[in-house]
PDB file of C-alpha atoms in Angstrom:
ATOM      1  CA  UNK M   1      -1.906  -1.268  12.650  1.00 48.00           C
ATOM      2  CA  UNK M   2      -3.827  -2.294   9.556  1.00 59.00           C
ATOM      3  CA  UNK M   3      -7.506  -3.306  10.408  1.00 73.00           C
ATOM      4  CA  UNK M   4      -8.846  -6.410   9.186  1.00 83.00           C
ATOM      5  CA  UNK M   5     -11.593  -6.649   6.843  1.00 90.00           C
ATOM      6  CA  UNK M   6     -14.012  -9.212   5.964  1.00 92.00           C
ATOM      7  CA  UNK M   7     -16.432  -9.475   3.539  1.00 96.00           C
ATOM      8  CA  UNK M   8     -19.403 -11.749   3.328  1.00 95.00           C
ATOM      9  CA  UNK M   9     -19.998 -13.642  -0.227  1.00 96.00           C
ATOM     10  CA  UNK M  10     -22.521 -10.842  -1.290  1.00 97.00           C
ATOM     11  CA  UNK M  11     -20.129  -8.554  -0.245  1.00 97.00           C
ATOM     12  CA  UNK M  12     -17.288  -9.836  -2.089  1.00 97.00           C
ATOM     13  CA  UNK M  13     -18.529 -10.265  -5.162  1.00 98.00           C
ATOM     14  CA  UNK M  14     -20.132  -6.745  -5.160  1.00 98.00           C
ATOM     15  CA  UNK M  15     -16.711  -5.248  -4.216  1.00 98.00           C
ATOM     16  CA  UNK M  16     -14.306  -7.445  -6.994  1.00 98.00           C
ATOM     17  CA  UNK M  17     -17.665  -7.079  -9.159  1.00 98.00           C
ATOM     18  CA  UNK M  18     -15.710  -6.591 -12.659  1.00 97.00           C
ATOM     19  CA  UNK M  19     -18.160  -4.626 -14.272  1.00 98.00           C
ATOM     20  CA  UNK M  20     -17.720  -0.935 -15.027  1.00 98.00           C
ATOM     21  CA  UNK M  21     -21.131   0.544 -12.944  1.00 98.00           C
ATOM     22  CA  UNK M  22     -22.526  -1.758 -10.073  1.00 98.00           C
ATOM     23  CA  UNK M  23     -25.066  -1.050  -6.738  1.00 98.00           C
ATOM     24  CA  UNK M  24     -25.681  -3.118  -3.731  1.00 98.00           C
ATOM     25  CA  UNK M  25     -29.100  -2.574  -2.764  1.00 97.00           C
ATOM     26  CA  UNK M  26     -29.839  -4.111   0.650  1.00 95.00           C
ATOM     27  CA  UNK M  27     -31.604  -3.491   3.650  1.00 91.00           C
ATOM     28  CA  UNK M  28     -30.198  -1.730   6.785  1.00 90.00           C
ATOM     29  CA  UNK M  29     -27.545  -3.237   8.461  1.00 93.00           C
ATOM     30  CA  UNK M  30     -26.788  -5.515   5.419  1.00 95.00           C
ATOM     31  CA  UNK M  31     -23.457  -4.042   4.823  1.00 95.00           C
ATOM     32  CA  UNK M  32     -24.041  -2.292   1.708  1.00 97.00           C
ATOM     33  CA  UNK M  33     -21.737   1.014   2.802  1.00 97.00           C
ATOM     34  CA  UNK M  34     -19.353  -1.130   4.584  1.00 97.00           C
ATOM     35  CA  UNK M  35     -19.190  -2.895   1.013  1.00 98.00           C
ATOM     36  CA  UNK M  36     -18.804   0.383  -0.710  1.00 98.00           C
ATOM     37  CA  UNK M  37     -16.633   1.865   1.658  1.00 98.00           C
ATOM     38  CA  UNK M  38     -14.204  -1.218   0.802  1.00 98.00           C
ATOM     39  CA  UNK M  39     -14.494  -1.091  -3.203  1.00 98.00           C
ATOM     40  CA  UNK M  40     -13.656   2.634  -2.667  1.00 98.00           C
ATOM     41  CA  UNK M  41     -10.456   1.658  -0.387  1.00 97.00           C
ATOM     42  CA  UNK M  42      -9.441  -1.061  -2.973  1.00 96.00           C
ATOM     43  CA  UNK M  43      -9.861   1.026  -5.870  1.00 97.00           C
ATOM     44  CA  UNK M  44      -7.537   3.714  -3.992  1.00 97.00           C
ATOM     45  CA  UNK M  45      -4.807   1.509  -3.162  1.00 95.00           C
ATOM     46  CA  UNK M  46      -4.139  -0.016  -6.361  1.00 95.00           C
ATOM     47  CA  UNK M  47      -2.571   3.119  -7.956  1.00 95.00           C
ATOM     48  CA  UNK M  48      -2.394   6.915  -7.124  1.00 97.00           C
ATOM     49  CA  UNK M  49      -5.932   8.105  -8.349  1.00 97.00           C
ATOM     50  CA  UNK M  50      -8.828  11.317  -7.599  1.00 98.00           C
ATOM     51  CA  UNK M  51     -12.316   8.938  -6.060  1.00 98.00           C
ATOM     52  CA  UNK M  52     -15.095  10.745  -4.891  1.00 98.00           C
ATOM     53  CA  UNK M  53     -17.846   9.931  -2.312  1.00 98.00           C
ATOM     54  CA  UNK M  54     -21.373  11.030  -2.424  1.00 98.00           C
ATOM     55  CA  UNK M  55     -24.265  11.145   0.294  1.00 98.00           C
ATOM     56  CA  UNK M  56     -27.954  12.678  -0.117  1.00 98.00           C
ATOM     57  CA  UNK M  57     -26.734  15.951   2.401  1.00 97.00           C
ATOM     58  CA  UNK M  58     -23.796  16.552   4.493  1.00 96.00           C
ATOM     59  CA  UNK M  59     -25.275  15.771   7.487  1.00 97.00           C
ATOM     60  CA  UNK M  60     -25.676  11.606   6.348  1.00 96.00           C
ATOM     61  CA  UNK M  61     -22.097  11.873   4.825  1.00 97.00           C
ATOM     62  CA  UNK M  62     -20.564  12.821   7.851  1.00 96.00           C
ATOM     63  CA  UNK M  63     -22.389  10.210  10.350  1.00 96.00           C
ATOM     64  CA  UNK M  64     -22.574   7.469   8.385  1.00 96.00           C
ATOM     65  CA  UNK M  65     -20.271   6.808   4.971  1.00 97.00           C
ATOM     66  CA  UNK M  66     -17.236   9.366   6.225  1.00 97.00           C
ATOM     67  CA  UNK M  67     -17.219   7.379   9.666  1.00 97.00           C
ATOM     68  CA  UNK M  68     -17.137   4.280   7.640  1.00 97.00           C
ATOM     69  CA  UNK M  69     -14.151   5.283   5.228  1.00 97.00           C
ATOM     70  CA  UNK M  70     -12.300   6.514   8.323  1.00 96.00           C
ATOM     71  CA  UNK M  71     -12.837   3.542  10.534  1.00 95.00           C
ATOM     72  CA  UNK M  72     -11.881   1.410   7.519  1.00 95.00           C
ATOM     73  CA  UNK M  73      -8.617   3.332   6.406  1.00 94.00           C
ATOM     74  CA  UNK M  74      -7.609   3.782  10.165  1.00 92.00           C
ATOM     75  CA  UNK M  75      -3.567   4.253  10.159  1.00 88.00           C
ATOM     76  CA  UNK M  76      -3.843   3.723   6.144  1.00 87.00           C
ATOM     77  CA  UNK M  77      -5.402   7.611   6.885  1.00 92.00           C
ATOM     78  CA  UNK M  78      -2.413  10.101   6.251  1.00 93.00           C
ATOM     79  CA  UNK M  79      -4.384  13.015   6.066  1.00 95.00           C
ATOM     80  CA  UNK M  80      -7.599  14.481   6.544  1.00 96.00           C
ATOM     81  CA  UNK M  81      -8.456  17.760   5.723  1.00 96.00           C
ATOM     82  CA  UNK M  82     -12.182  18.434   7.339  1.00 95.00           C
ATOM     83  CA  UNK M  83     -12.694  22.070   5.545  1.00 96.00           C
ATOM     84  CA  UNK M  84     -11.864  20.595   1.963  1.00 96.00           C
ATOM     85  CA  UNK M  85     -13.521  16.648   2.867  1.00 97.00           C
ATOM     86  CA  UNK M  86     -10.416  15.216   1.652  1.00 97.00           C
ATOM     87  CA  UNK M  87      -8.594  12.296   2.573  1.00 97.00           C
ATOM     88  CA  UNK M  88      -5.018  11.589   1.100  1.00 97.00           C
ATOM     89  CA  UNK M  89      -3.708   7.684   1.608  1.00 96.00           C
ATOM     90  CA  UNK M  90      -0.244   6.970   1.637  1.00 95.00           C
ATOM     91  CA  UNK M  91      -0.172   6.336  -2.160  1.00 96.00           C
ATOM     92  CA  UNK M  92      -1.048  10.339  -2.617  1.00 97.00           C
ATOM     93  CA  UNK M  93      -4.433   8.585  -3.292  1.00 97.00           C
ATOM     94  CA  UNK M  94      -6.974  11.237  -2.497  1.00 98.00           C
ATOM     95  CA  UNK M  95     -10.646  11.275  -1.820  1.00 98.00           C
ATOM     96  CA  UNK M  96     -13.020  13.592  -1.909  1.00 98.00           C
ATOM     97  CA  UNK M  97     -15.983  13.683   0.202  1.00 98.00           C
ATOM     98  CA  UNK M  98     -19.048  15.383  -1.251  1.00 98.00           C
ATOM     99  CA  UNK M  99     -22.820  16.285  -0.826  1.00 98.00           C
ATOM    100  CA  UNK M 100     -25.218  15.647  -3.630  1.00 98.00           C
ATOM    101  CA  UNK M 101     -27.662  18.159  -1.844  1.00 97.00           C
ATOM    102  CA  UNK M 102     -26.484  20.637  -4.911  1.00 97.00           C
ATOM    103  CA  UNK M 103     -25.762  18.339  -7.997  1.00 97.00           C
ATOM    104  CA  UNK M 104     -24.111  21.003 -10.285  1.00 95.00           C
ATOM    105  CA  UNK M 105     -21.871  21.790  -7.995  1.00 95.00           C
ATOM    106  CA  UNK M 106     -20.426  18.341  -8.900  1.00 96.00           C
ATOM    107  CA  UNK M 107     -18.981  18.723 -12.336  1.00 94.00           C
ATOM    108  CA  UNK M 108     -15.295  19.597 -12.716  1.00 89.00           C
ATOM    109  CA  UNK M 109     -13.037  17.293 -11.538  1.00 92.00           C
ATOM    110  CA  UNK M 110     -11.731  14.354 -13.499  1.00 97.00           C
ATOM    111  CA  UNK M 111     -11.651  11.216 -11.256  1.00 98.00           C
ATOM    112  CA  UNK M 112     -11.207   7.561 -11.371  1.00 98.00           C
ATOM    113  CA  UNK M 113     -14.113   6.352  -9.249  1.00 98.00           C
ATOM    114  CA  UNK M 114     -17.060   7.471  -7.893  1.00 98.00           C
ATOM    115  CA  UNK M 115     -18.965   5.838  -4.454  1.00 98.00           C
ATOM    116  CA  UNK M 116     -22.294   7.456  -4.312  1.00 98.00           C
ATOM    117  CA  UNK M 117     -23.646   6.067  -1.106  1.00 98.00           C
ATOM    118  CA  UNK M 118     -27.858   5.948  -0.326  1.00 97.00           C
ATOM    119  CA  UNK M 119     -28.154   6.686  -3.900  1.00 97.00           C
ATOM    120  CA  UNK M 120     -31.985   6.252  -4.099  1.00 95.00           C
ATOM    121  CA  UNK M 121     -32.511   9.355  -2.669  1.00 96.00           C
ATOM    122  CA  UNK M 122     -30.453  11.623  -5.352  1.00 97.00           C
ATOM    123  CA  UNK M 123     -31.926  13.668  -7.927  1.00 96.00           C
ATOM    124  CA  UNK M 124     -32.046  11.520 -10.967  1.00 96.00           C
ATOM    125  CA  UNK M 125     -28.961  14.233 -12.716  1.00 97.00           C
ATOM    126  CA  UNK M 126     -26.786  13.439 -10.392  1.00 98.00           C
ATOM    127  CA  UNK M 127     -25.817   9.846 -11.811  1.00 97.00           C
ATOM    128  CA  UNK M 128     -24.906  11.636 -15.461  1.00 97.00           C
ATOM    129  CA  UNK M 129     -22.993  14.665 -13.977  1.00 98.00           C
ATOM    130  CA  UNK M 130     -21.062  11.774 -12.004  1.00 98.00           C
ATOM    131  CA  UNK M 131     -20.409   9.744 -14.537  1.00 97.00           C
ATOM    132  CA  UNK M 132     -19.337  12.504 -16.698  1.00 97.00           C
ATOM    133  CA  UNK M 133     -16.394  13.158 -14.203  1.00 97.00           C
ATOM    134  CA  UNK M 134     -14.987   9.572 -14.867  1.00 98.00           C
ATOM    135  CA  UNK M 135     -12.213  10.723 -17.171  1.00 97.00           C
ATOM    136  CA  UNK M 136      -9.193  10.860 -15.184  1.00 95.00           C
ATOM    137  CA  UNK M 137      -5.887  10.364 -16.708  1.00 91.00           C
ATOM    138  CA  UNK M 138      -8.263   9.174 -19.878  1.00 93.00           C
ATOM    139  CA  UNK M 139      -9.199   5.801 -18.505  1.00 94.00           C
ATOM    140  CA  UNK M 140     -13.028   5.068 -18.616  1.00 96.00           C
ATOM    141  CA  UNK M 141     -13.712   5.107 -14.519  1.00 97.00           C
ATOM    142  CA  UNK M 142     -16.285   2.845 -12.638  1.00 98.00           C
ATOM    143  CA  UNK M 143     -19.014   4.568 -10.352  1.00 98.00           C
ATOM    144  CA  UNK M 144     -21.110   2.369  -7.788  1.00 98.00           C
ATOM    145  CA  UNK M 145     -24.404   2.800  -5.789  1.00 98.00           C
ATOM    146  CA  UNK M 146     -24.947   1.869  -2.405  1.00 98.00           C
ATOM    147  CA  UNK M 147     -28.523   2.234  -1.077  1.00 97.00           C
ATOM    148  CA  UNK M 148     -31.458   1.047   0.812  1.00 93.00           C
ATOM    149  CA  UNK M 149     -34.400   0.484  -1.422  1.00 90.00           C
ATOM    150  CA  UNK M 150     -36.754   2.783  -2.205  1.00 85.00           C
ATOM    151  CA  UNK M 151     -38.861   2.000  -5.145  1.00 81.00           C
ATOM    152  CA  UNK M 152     -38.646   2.965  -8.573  1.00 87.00           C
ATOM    153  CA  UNK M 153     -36.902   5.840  -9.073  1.00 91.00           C
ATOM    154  CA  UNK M 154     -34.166   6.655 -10.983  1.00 94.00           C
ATOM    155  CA  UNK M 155     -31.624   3.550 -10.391  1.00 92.00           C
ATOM    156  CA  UNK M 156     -34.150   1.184 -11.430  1.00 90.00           C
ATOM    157  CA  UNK M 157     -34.879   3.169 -14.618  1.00 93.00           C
ATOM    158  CA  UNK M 158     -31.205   2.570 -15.228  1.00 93.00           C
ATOM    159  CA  UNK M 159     -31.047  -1.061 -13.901  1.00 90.00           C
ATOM    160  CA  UNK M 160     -29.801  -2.095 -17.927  1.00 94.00           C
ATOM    161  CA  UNK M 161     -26.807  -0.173 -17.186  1.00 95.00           C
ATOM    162  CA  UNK M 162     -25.947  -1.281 -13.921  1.00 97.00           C
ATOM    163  CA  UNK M 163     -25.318  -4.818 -12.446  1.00 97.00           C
ATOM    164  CA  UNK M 164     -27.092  -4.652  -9.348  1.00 96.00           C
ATOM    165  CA  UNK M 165     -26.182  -7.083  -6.257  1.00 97.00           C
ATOM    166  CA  UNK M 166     -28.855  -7.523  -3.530  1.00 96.00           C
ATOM    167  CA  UNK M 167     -29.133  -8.140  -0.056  1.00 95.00           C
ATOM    168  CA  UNK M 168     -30.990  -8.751   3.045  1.00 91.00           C
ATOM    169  CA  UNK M 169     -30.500  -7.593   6.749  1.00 90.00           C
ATOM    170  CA  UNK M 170     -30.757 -11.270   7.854  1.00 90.00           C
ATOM    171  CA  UNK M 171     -27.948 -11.939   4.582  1.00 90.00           C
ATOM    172  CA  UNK M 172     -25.496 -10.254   7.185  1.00 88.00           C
ATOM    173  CA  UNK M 173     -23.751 -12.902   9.040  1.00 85.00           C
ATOM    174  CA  UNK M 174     -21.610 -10.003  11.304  1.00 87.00           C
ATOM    175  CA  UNK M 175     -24.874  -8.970  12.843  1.00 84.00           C
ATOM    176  CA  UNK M 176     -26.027  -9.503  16.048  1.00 85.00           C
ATOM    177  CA  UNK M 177     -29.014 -11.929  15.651  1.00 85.00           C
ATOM    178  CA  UNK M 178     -31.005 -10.396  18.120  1.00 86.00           C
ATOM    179  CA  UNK M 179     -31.015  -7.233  16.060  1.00 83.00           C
ATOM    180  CA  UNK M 180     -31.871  -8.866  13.237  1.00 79.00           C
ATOM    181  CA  UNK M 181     -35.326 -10.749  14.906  1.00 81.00           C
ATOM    182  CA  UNK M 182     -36.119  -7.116  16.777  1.00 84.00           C
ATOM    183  CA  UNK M 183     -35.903  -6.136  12.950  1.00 78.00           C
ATOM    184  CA  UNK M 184     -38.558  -8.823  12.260  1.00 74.00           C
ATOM    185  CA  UNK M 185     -40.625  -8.707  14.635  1.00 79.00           C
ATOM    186  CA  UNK M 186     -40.632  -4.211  14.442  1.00 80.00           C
ATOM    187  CA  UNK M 187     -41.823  -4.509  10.695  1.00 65.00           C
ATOM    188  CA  UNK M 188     -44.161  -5.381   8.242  1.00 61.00           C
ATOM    189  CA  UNK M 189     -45.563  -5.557   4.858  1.00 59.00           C
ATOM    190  CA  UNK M 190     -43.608  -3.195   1.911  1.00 51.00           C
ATOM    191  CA  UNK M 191     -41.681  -1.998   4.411  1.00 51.00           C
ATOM    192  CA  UNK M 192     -39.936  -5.267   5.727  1.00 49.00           C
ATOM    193  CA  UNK M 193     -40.121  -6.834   2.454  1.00 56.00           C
TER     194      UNK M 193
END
C-alpha cells in the first residue's frame, strides 16, 4: 500500500524547486524534513540513481530524518540494511544514510543527490565535500538543505548560491493548532521570531 503524500504550497514548490541547490529553512514542525524527505523520494524514483542523506550526528539521523524516509517510502522500502544505512527502492535506487559528525569521511562516492537535513549545524566543509560527490554517471547533481534557523553561519554566507524557501510553524496547515498557539504562547523574542 502506497502512502499518500501531501504537500503544502511552500512545500511544493521547495520540492519541484527547479534549481540545482535549494534549502527550506523553517521553524519546527513546519515540515521542512518531511519536504526534504519527499524531494529525496522523488529524485529516487525517477531513475535508478546513488542519493545520500546527511544529519549533524547519528543519533538525530536515526530519530528524526531516517524515521521520516522510512515512514514515507513504507512498502516502496525493499531493503534496508541498518549496519551499512542503506536503503534500496524497487528501482535498485539506493540511499545512503550518513553522519556529518566526521566530514572527510564523506568524500568518495559519486551520487546524484544529496539531502543534508538540519544543515545549520554542519561544519561549514561539509557543503563543498558534498557537493564535490555530485558527479554520478557525469550529470551535474542537485544537493538541498533542510534546517531550522540558526543565524549566520555558513548557509547564509552561501545564500547567492542557493535558492532558499522559508517557512513558519504556523505556515503548516497539517498541524494541530493547539500545538502551534502552545508554540506561541512558550516563546519569545529571537527565539520565536
Amino acid at each position: 500500500m502506497r502512502k499518500r503524500i501531501e504537500l503544502y504550497p511552500r512545500q511544493h514548490e521547495f520540492v519541484f524547486a527547479p534549481e540545482r541547490f535549494t534549502s527550506f529553512i523553517g521553524g519546527i514542525g513546519s515540515g521542512k524534513s518531511y519536504a526534504g524527505a519527499v524531494k529525496g523520494i522523488v529524485k529516487a524514483g525517477q531513475r535508478k540513481c546513488l542519493g545520500v542523506v546527511t544529519a549533524p550526528t547519528y543519533t538525530m539521523l536515526q530519530d528524526a530524518t531516517l524515521r521520516i524516509y522510512q515512514d514515507l517510502l513504507g512498502d516502496a522500502l525493499v531493503k534496508f540494511n541498518k549496519n551499512e544505512m542503506l536503503a534500496t527502492l524497487p528501482n535498485r535506487s539506493e540511499i545512503l544514510f550518513r553522519s556529518t559528525e566526521h566530514p572527510d569521511r564523506l568524500r568518495g562516492p559519486s551520487i546524484s543527490w544529496w539531502h543534508g537535513d538540519e544543515g545549520a549545524l554542519y561544519d561549514a566543509k561539509v557543503w563543498p565535500i558534498m557537493i564535490g560527490r555530485l558527479r554520478e554517471a557525469s550529470r551535474a547533481g542537485e544537493a538541498w538543505i533542510t534546517t531550522t534557523p540558526r543565524g549566520r553561519n555558513w548557509l547564509y554566507e552561501r545564500q547567492n548560491e542557493i535558492r532558499i524557501f522559508r517557512a513558519a510553524t504556523r505556515d503548516n496547515p497539517y498541524l494541530d493548532r493547539e500545538f502551534v498557539q502552545s508554540l506561541e504562547a512558550s516563546y519569545t523574542g529571537l527565539f520565536a521570531r
